[in-house]
Amino acid sequence: MEHTFDLDAYEVRFGHLHTTLSPWFAHCEPTAVLVVTDDNTHELCYPLLREALGLADDQPVAEIQAGERAKNLTTAEALWQTMFDLKLDRRSLVVNLGGGMLGDLAGFCASTFKRGVPFIHIPTTLLAATDAAIGGKNGVNFNGVKNTLGTFRDPAAVFVDPAFFRTLPARELRSGFAEVVKHALIGDPALWQLLLGIDDLTAADWYALTPPSIAVKVRIVREDPLEKDLRRLLNFGHTVGHAIESYGLGTFDVLTHGEAVAIGIIAESYLAWGDSERTQAIANRIVRFFGRHPVHKTAFEMLWSTMQQDKKNEGGVVRVAVPGDAPYTLRMLEPTREQVEESLVFYNRLPQE
Ligand SMILES: NC(=O)c1ccc[n+]([C@@H]2O[C@H](COP(=O)([O-])OP(=O)(O)OC[C@H]3O[C@@H](n4cnc5c(N)ncnc54)[C@H](O)[C@@H]3O)[C@@H](O)[C@H]2O)c1
Ligand SMILES: [Zn+2]
């Protein structure tokens, strides 16, 4: 059941916190410990952590506001203030207990406070466990633009325990599932076969499904830590997905990141493989879990212009990263606007589950 993933500078330890985190923590003897939570993880996740580590009643716990809107400098400043008041130093430990938003923000604060206080991630969402907590990227949004301010700084370690997923709202679980699907499609055909057998996400065996998904992210980050080449494969589904996600922000139909990426994976599969059996199989699986959120024609123009601004692109050419023929190979496409629109029309015409 336990797995250790080695990233050279640090490890991702998978399994019950009692057997992974507790012995690690007993050895590290920091000068001070600050646990960072949000409103939800304080209530739902902190009791488990506290029990696993035998933390005292007066253990300092910072609580930030949950949700992407609080991923900003105002929240960061309050957290820096707490670090300052507690006199954290470079031998202290910051424990990030939460989803990707909390990990990004608290990792950013820890990595900049006194030029870097060691921190660990204890991801409590499926998305953070399989994606956000791995890879050393930290940051906050600025002027409404995602992750504008940030650092590349590795955590001291990451501890993943799916026990936390039990309290996760179904929609959050599904959002993280899009990244699991992505990992299967870019690197692990056996994981894809496992995903074909799932009927209900809340009843799925996350102790079995999470490690192979982590393994894909770990392997890609190890091979390309600074995002020069292979790591672009992690953007599969995200060029179209991000555009849909940002478009959704301006409308009533607000999609989660994963819901938008799920549409993006279908559209980009169509760009890569056309209306083939492979694309159909991917589309069927995704629609089964995510339903369909038709992308209205009036949005096409906005989506295209958002895609042109994506940081992978130069000179207005849209570049889309899709899997090559073998696992862990990358193919870059440069679709035209007509092709992208055709892929969205393909998505819109899929039968509802
Ligand atoms: N650093 C990276 O490489 C990277 C990669 C992908 C995404 N991200 C970032 O991750 C963020 C999204 O992360 P997310 O999807 O985890 O969202 P999130 O962190 O906003 O968490 C989603 C919601 O679930 C709640 N929650 C968390 N754990 C819970 C639990 N166990 N039970 C009940 N509720 C719980 C949170 O309080 C929040 O309301 C974005 O800010 C994105 O930019 C970063
Ligand atoms: Zn993503």
XYZ file of N, CA and C in Angstrom, residues 98-309:
636
model
N -4.031 21.181 2.673
C -5.160 21.648 1.876
C -5.036 21.269 0.420
N -5.866 21.906 -0.396
C -5.854 21.645 -1.827
C -4.775 22.453 -2.521
N -4.878 22.504 -3.848
C -3.855 23.167 -4.651
C -3.774 24.670 -4.402
N -4.919 25.277 -4.105
C -4.897 26.724 -3.841
C -4.066 27.000 -2.597
N -4.324 26.259 -1.542
C -3.593 26.471 -0.296
C -2.108 26.122 -0.456
N -1.829 25.026 -1.135
C -0.436 24.620 -1.329
C 0.358 25.653 -2.115
N -0.264 26.185 -3.175
C 0.405 27.209 -3.992
C 0.698 28.457 -3.155
N -0.314 28.884 -2.398
C -0.174 30.132 -1.642
C 0.762 29.970 -0.441
N 0.561 28.924 0.331
C 1.404 28.753 1.519
C 2.829 28.379 1.111
N 2.977 27.647 0.003
C 4.311 27.338 -0.516
C 5.016 28.615 -0.968
N 4.253 29.521 -1.559
C 4.798 30.812 -1.986
C 5.262 31.626 -0.773
N 4.410 31.682 0.242
C 4.772 32.452 1.448
C 5.993 31.844 2.133
N 6.001 30.521 2.269
C 7.129 29.876 2.955
C 8.414 30.042 2.150
N 8.313 29.958 0.819
C 9.539 30.002 0.018
C 10.123 31.403 -0.087
N 9.337 32.418 0.274
C 9.856 33.792 0.223
C 10.170 34.330 1.614
N 9.557 33.776 2.652
C 9.784 34.298 4.005
C 11.219 34.011 4.430
N 11.951 35.062 4.764
C 13.381 34.933 5.126
C 14.140 34.102 4.092
N 13.798 34.301 2.843
C 14.382 33.602 1.688
C 14.162 32.095 1.720
N 13.204 31.668 2.485
C 12.828 30.262 2.385
C 12.813 29.490 3.685
N 11.601 29.217 4.162
C 11.405 28.333 5.314
C 10.988 26.975 4.741
N 11.549 25.871 5.224
C 11.134 24.562 4.709
C 9.634 24.333 4.896
N 9.030 23.693 3.902
C 7.600 23.398 4.021
C 7.318 22.008 3.472
N 6.242 21.413 3.963
C 5.778 20.146 3.394
C 4.344 20.338 2.905
N 3.993 19.558 1.880
C 2.617 19.568 1.405
C 1.909 18.306 1.904
N 0.721 18.496 2.462
C -0.167 17.366 2.731
C -1.441 17.652 1.937
N -1.465 17.221 0.661
C -2.598 17.567 -0.192
C -3.869 16.854 0.258
N -4.970 17.591 0.271
C -6.231 17.021 0.747
C -7.267 16.905 -0.355
N -6.930 17.338 -1.581
C -7.826 17.127 -2.716
C -7.139 16.169 -3.686
N -7.941 15.541 -4.527
C -7.373 14.627 -5.523
C -6.479 15.409 -6.485
N -6.900 16.623 -6.823
C -6.103 17.422 -7.760
C -4.743 17.773 -7.175
N -4.737 18.175 -5.915
C -3.459 18.539 -5.295
C -2.577 17.309 -5.134
N -3.178 16.169 -4.782
C -2.396 14.958 -4.535
C -1.719 14.428 -5.790
N -2.411 14.567 -6.926
C -1.860 13.977 -8.147
C -1.179 15.017 -9.029
N -1.347 16.290 -8.687
C -0.850 17.320 -9.600
C -0.167 18.472 -8.866
N -0.960 19.318 -8.195
C -0.433 20.595 -7.709
C 0.707 20.461 -6.696
N 0.652 19.430 -5.843
C 1.663 19.328 -4.777
C 3.010 18.829 -5.297
N 3.034 18.374 -6.543
C 4.256 17.778 -7.089
C 4.837 18.683 -8.165
N 6.075 19.059 -8.017
C 6.701 19.832 -9.089
C 7.322 21.142 -8.671
N 7.075 21.570 -7.435
C 7.809 22.715 -6.905
C 7.351 24.079 -7.367
N 6.149 24.157 -7.963
C 5.662 25.481 -8.373
C 4.757 26.034 -7.294
N 5.015 27.296 -6.911
C 4.196 27.969 -5.901
C 3.781 29.317 -6.464
N 2.684 29.871 -5.967
C 2.335 31.196 -6.473
C 0.973 31.686 -6.047
N 0.743 32.956 -6.378
C -0.562 33.574 -6.150
C -0.991 34.308 -7.418
N -2.278 34.615 -7.480
C -2.809 35.370 -8.610
C -2.562 36.860 -8.377
N -2.480 37.615 -9.450
C -2.211 39.047 -9.322
C -2.967 39.780 -10.419
N -3.652 40.859 -10.062
C -4.491 41.586 -11.022
C -5.462 40.640 -11.731
N -5.930 39.654 -10.996
C -6.895 38.724 -11.570
C -6.284 37.711 -12.531
N -4.965 37.741 -12.722
C -4.340 36.780 -13.635
C -3.690 35.665 -12.810
N -3.995 34.432 -13.197
C -3.588 33.273 -12.389
C -2.074 33.111 -12.283
N -1.626 32.835 -11.080
C -0.231 32.457 -10.810
C 0.801 33.424 -11.396
N 0.489 34.718 -11.351
C 1.414 35.711 -11.915
C 2.674 35.851 -11.072
N 2.526 35.764 -9.757
C 3.681 35.882 -8.868
C 3.977 34.507 -8.302
N 5.216 34.070 -8.404
C 5.467 32.736 -7.878
C 6.925 32.367 -7.825
N 7.182 31.198 -7.301
C 8.544 30.687 -7.160
C 8.581 29.240 -7.621
N 9.773 28.809 -8.023
C 10.048 27.381 -8.154
C 10.816 27.013 -6.892
N 10.202 26.303 -5.977
C 10.917 25.893 -4.752
C 10.318 24.563 -4.307
N 11.163 23.562 -4.161
C 10.658 22.245 -3.791
C 10.249 22.194 -2.323
N 9.201 21.428 -2.032
C 8.878 21.169 -0.627
C 9.930 20.233 -0.031
N 9.979 20.166 1.296
C 10.895 19.217 1.945
C 10.414 17.794 1.707
N 9.113 17.625 1.593
C 8.513 16.321 1.297
C 7.024 16.540 1.030
N 6.397 15.528 0.421
C 4.947 15.560 0.190
C 4.374 14.264 0.760
N 3.284 14.365 1.494
C 2.661 13.177 2.086
C 1.230 13.060 1.573
N 0.960 12.002 0.840
C -0.362 11.819 0.243
C -1.103 10.689 0.948
N -2.264 11.015 1.496
C -3.111 10.002 2.127
C -4.552 10.196 1.640
N -5.049 9.246 0.824
C -6.417 9.400 0.291
C -7.499 9.418 1.363
N -7.155 9.172 2.621
C -8.163 9.268 3.682
C -8.848 10.632 3.639
N -8.119 11.658 3.236
C -8.691 13.010 3.186
C -9.782 13.150 2.124
N -9.728 12.308 1.095
C -10.689 12.471 -0.011
C -12.127 12.148 0.421
N -12.276 11.463 1.550
C -13.622 11.042 1.959
C -14.558 12.213 2.194
N -14.017 13.346 2.620
C -14.900 14.488 2.894
C -14.973 15.455 1.713
N -14.272 15.112 0.644
C -14.219 16.003 -0.515
C -15.577 16.030 -1.227
N -16.131 17.232 -1.514
C -17.386 17.282 -2.272
C -17.218 16.559 -3.612
N -18.295 15.898 -4.076
C -18.219 15.096 -5.307
C -17.678 15.908 -6.481
N -18.041 17.173 -6.527
C -17.602 17.984 -7.662
C -16.093 18.236 -7.632
N -15.531 18.370 -6.445
C -14.077 18.561 -6.322
C -13.337 17.274 -6.692
N -13.923 16.152 -6.294
C -13.318 14.861 -6.629
C -13.284 14.695 -8.146
N -14.379 15.060 -8.775
C -14.478 14.945 -10.228
C -13.488 15.885 -10.910
N -13.318 17.055 -10.338
C -12.390 18.023 -10.927
C -10.969 17.436 -10.952
N -10.563 16.821 -9.851
C -9.238 16.195 -9.814
C -9.138 15.002 -10.740
N -10.280 14.371 -10.974
C -10.298 13.180 -11.823
C -9.843 13.494 -13.250
N -10.090 14.731 -13.695
C -9.666 15.110 -15.053
C -8.147 14.978 -15.193
N -7.417 15.305 -14.121
C -5.951 15.201 -14.197
C -5.530 13.719 -14.183
N -6.296 12.899 -13.479
C -5.995 11.469 -13.453
C -6.184 10.877 -14.856
N -7.272 11.290 -15.516
C -7.513 10.864 -16.898
C -6.354 11.330 -17.781
N -5.962 12.579 -17.617
C -4.859 13.122 -18.407
C -3.585 12.301 -18.192
N -3.268 12.021 -16.944
C -2.045 11.251 -16.661
C -2.095 9.873 -17.316
N -3.270 9.241 -17.258
C -3.402 7.921 -17.886
C -3.134 8.027 -19.385
N -3.692 9.062 -20.007
C -3.578 9.170 -21.466
C -2.179 9.570 -21.927
N -1.453 10.299 -21.124
C -0.115 10.699 -21.566
C 0.962 9.704 -21.168
N 0.691 8.861 -20.149
C 1.802 8.031 -19.705
C 1.508 6.604 -19.287
N 0.232 6.253 -19.048
C 0.024 4.957 -18.408
C -1.227 4.230 -18.939
N -1.049 3.446 -20.030
C -2.188 2.716 -20.593
C -2.861 1.778 -19.583
N -2.095 1.237 -18.633
C -2.703 0.331 -17.639
C -3.633 1.112 -16.711
N -3.250 2.336 -16.370
C -4.125 3.184 -15.551
C -5.407 3.503 -16.325
N -5.260 3.748 -17.617
C -6.442 4.023 -18.452
C -7.395 2.834 -18.407
N -6.873 1.629 -18.475
C -7.722 0.430 -18.385
C -8.452 0.393 -17.049
N -7.753 0.753 -15.967
C -8.399 0.792 -14.646
C -9.542 1.819 -14.632
N -9.295 2.946 -15.268
C -10.317 4.008 -15.268
C -11.567 3.579 -16.024
N -11.368 2.723 -17.045
C -12.522 2.240 -17.812
C -13.460 1.405 -16.939
N -12.911 0.858 -15.846
C -13.727 -0.007 -14.984
C -14.441 0.729 -13.863
N -14.287 2.039 -13.782
C -14.903 2.776 -12.662
C -16.325 3.224 -13.013
N -17.246 3.036 -12.056
C -18.619 3.483 -12.278
C -18.928 4.744 -11.502
N -18.349 4.816 -10.329
C -18.752 5.873 -9.406
C -17.490 6.396 -8.703
N -17.219 7.680 -8.901
C -15.964 8.224 -8.362
C -15.904 8.168 -6.842
N -17.053 8.384 -6.196
C -17.005 8.416 -4.732
C -16.747 7.026 -4.151
N -17.049 5.986 -4.950
C -16.820 4.628 -4.449
C -15.508 4.041 -4.965
N -14.773 4.818 -5.757
C -13.544 4.270 -6.365
C -12.463 4.040 -5.312
N -11.553 3.134 -5.637
C -10.478 2.803 -4.701
C -9.295 3.750 -4.928
N -9.268 4.833 -4.202
C -8.224 5.849 -4.427
C -6.865 5.387 -3.953
N -6.842 4.389 -3.071
C -5.531 3.843 -2.675
C -4.877 3.127 -3.851
N -5.721 2.631 -4.789
C -5.166 1.960 -5.971
C -4.936 2.931 -7.128
N -5.804 3.934 -7.260
C -5.749 4.799 -8.449
C -4.783 5.979 -8.315
N -4.555 6.415 -7.086
C -3.725 7.614 -6.920
C -2.243 7.366 -7.229
N -1.635 6.275 -6.731
C -0.188 6.109 -6.985
C 0.213 6.088 -8.462
N -0.484 5.359 -9.351
C -0.042 5.415 -10.746
C -0.177 6.811 -11.352
N -1.163 7.552 -10.878
C -1.322 8.913 -11.394
C -0.174 9.802 -10.904
N 0.179 9.662 -9.639
C 1.333 10.406 -9.107
C 2.591 10.030 -9.883
N 2.720 8.736 -10.192
C 3.933 8.260 -10.875
C 4.153 8.963 -12.206
N 3.060 9.235 -12.925
C 3.196 9.912 -14.219
C 3.709 11.341 -14.013
N 3.100 12.046 -13.073
C 3.538 13.426 -12.836
C 4.994 13.446 -12.373
N 5.341 12.536 -11.476
C 6.706 12.482 -10.941
C 7.713 12.222 -12.063
N 7.398 11.281 -12.915
C 8.348 10.958 -13.967
C 8.588 12.150 -14.901
N 7.512 12.847 -15.239
C 7.659 13.987 -16.155
C 8.410 15.144 -15.487
N 8.076 15.406 -14.224
C 8.753 16.496 -13.511
C 10.243 16.175 -13.335
N 10.543 14.912 -13.074
C 11.956 14.506 -12.924
C 12.730 14.714 -14.208
N 12.092 14.357 -15.322
C 12.809 14.461 -16.591
C 12.942 15.904 -17.060
N 12.016 16.751 -16.623
C 12.006 18.124 -17.142
C 11.578 19.091 -16.043
N 12.436 19.295 -15.032
C 12.003 20.082 -13.869
C 11.644 21.528 -14.201
N 12.248 22.103 -15.229
C 12.011 23.529 -15.483
C 11.123 23.793 -16.697
N 10.385 22.750 -17.109
C 9.386 22.914 -18.153
C 9.985 23.387 -19.481
N 10.953 22.646 -19.955
C 11.552 23.014 -21.241
C 10.930 22.220 -22.380
N 10.568 20.954 -22.090
C 10.163 20.122 -23.201
C 9.035 19.172 -22.794
N 9.423 18.000 -22.225
C 8.433 16.959 -21.946
C 7.308 17.440 -21.029
N 7.648 18.353 -20.107
C 6.634 18.797 -19.151
C 5.435 19.450 -19.849
N 5.665 19.884 -21.093
C 4.537 20.470 -21.839
C 3.421 19.457 -22.044
N 3.782 18.175 -21.968
C 2.782 17.114 -22.098
C 1.706 17.228 -21.011
N 2.085 17.785 -19.870
C 1.111 17.975 -18.787
C 0.053 19.003 -19.165
N 0.295 19.716 -20.261
C -0.705 20.682 -20.726
C -1.774 20.058 -21.612
N -1.673 18.761 -21.846
C -2.699 18.093 -22.648
C -4.083 18.433 -22.068
N -4.965 18.885 -22.938
C -6.316 19.257 -22.506
C -6.409 20.666 -21.961
N -5.255 21.293 -21.708
C -5.258 22.570 -20.997
C -5.267 23.804 -21.909
N -4.882 23.658 -23.178
C -4.890 24.845 -24.044
C -6.343 25.231 -24.309
N -7.125 24.278 -24.775
C -8.560 24.523 -24.953
C -9.227 24.657 -23.573
N -8.810 23.816 -22.632
C -9.415 23.806 -21.291
C -9.295 25.146 -20.581
N -8.093 25.715 -20.574
C -7.901 27.015 -19.917
C -8.764 28.095 -20.535
N -8.860 28.078 -21.875
C -9.666 29.098 -22.552
C -11.125 28.962 -22.098
N -11.610 27.727 -22.017
C -13.000 27.503 -21.579
C -13.161 27.902 -20.114
N -12.149 27.596 -19.308
C -12.206 27.949 -17.888
C -12.275 29.468 -17.733
N -11.431 30.208 -18.473
C -11.471 31.668 -18.296
C -12.747 32.241 -18.892
N -13.219 31.659 -19.987
C -14.480 32.141 -20.556
C -15.601 31.925 -19.552
N -15.599 30.755 -18.917
C -16.630 30.427 -17.931
C -16.662 31.411 -16.781
N -15.497 32.017 -16.486
C -15.439 32.954 -15.369
C -16.312 34.179 -15.618
N -16.520 34.500 -16.897
C -17.320 35.672 -17.207
C -18.795 35.355 -17.434
N -19.193 34.120 -17.223
C -20.589 33.756 -17.469
C -21.189 33.098 -16.227
N -22.432 32.685 -16.330
C -23.053 32.046 -15.175
C -22.647 30.592 -15.030
N -22.240 29.998 -16.163
C -21.924 28.582 -16.130
C -20.461 28.401 -15.695
N -20.202 28.595 -14.404
C -18.831 28.518 -13.929
C -18.397 27.058 -13.828
N -17.383 26.727 -14.610
C -16.874 25.363 -14.587
C -15.674 25.280 -13.660
N -15.488 24.138 -13.023
C -14.253 23.946 -12.270
C -13.127 23.742 -13.278
N -11.896 23.839 -12.782
C -10.736 23.618 -13.638
C -10.842 22.256 -14.341
N -11.168 21.237 -13.564
C -11.234 19.886 -14.116
C -12.340 19.720 -15.140
N -13.483 20.366 -14.895
C -14.577 20.275 -15.865
C -14.170 20.899 -17.192
N -13.447 22.029 -17.114
C -12.982 22.682 -18.342
C -11.902 21.830 -19.025
N -11.015 21.265 -18.236
C -9.945 20.437 -18.810
C -10.534 19.172 -19.450
N -11.596 18.650 -18.853
C -12.236 17.460 -19.416
C -12.731 17.754 -20.834
N -13.330 18.925 -21.022
C -13.755 19.323 -22.372
C -12.527 19.494 -23.263
N -11.485 20.107 -22.676
C -10.244 20.334 -23.417
C -9.610 19.031 -23.889
N -9.662 18.003 -23.061
C -9.070 16.716 -23.448
C -9.821 16.130 -24.654
N -11.144 16.250 -24.629
C -11.923 15.738 -25.764
C -11.598 16.530 -27.026
N -11.605 17.866 -26.918
C -11.346 18.697 -28.101
C -9.939 18.441 -28.643
N -8.967 18.359 -27.760
C -7.582 18.180 -28.221
C -7.336 16.750 -28.726
N -8.097 15.780 -28.220
C -8.008 14.427 -28.775
C -8.512 14.442 -30.213
N -9.583 15.196 -30.413
C -10.125 15.324 -31.776
C -9.091 15.986 -32.694
N -8.410 17.008 -32.181
C -7.379 17.669 -32.992
C -6.250 16.691 -33.330
N -5.957 15.805 -32.392
C -4.834 14.875 -32.602
C -5.229 13.671 -33.456
N -6.393 13.099 -33.200
C -6.738 11.806 -33.805
C -8.046 11.822 -34.604
N -8.638 13.017 -34.767
C -9.876 13.116 -35.540
C -11.019 12.360 -34.880
N -12.061 12.078 -35.656
C -13.210 11.348 -35.122
C -12.915 9.851 -35.202
N -11.929 9.402 -34.431
C -11.470 8.013 -34.498
C -12.033 7.217 -33.322
N -11.752 5.925 -33.319
C -12.178 5.087 -32.199
C -11.549 5.559 -30.895
N -10.275 5.952 -31.003
C -9.558 6.403 -29.817
C -10.214 7.659 -29.218
N -10.514 8.616 -30.096
C -11.158 9.848 -29.621
C -12.539 9.532 -29.027
N -13.272 8.634 -29.692
C -14.611 8.271 -29.203
C -14.543 7.633 -27.816
N -13.547 6.752 -27.631
C -13.427 6.065 -26.333
C -13.133 7.078 -25.231
N -12.254 8.027 -25.524
C -11.913 9.061 -24.538
C -13.144 9.919 -24.242
N -13.831 10.327 -25.313
C -15.009 11.185 -25.154
C -16.095 10.485 -24.336
N -16.327 9.203 -24.636
C -17.369 8.465 -23.905
C -17.085 8.419 -22.421
N -15.853 8.107 -22.095
C -15.459 7.983 -20.688
C -15.646 9.318 -19.964
N -15.199 10.384 -20.620
C -15.243 11.691 -19.971
C -16.685 12.180 -19.819
N -17.479 12.022 -20.869
C -18.871 12.502 -20.791
C -19.631 11.729 -19.712
N -19.277 10.468 -19.551
C -19.941 9.671 -18.527
C -19.790 10.294 -17.131
N -18.609 10.806 -16.832
C -18.392 11.377 -15.501
C -18.695 12.870 -15.424
N -18.462 13.568 -16.525
C -18.552 15.030 -16.475
C -19.821 15.568 -17.117
N -20.604 14.697 -17.776
C -21.761 15.187 -18.510
C -21.296 16.047 -19.673
N -22.224 16.803 -20.243
C -21.835 17.691 -21.336
C -22.200 19.118 -20.991
N -21.306 20.031 -21.283
C -21.581 21.458 -21.074
C -21.367 22.119 -22.422
N -22.362 22.100 -23.306
C -22.147 22.592 -24.663
C -21.473 23.976 -24.676
N -20.534 24.109 -25.592
C -19.807 25.370 -25.724
C -20.476 26.145 -26.845
N -21.160 27.243 -26.462
C -21.963 27.942 -27.444
C -21.105 28.612 -28.516
N -21.626 28.604 -29.733
C -20.909 29.193 -30.888
C -20.465 30.629 -30.657
N -21.289 31.377 -29.888
C -20.937 32.783 -29.651
C -19.639 32.909 -28.841
N -19.217 31.805 -28.217
C -17.989 31.862 -27.406
C -16.741 31.594 -28.241
N -16.915 31.048 -29.450
C -15.761 30.566 -30.215
C -14.687 31.639 -30.431
N -15.145 32.842 -30.749
C -14.184 33.895 -31.050
C -13.314 34.225 -29.841
N -13.981 34.374 -28.679
C -13.276 34.663 -27.425
C -12.291 33.540 -27.074
N -12.756 32.306 -27.270
C -11.908 31.160 -26.923
C -10.646 31.172 -27.774
N -10.825 31.431 -29.064
C -9.659 31.448 -29.955
C -8.681 32.545 -29.537
N -9.206 33.716 -29.208
C -8.273 34.799 -28.865
C -7.595 34.500 -27.518
N -8.302 33.854 -26.588
C -7.645 33.458 -25.324
C -6.556 32.429 -25.595
N -6.827 31.493 -26.494
C -5.827 30.470 -26.807
C -4.579 31.091 -27.438
N -4.775 32.141 -28.208
C -3.613 32.795 -28.834
C -2.716 33.472 -27.803
N -3.312 33.812 -26.639
C -2.504 34.478 -25.602
C -1.790 33.489 -24.693
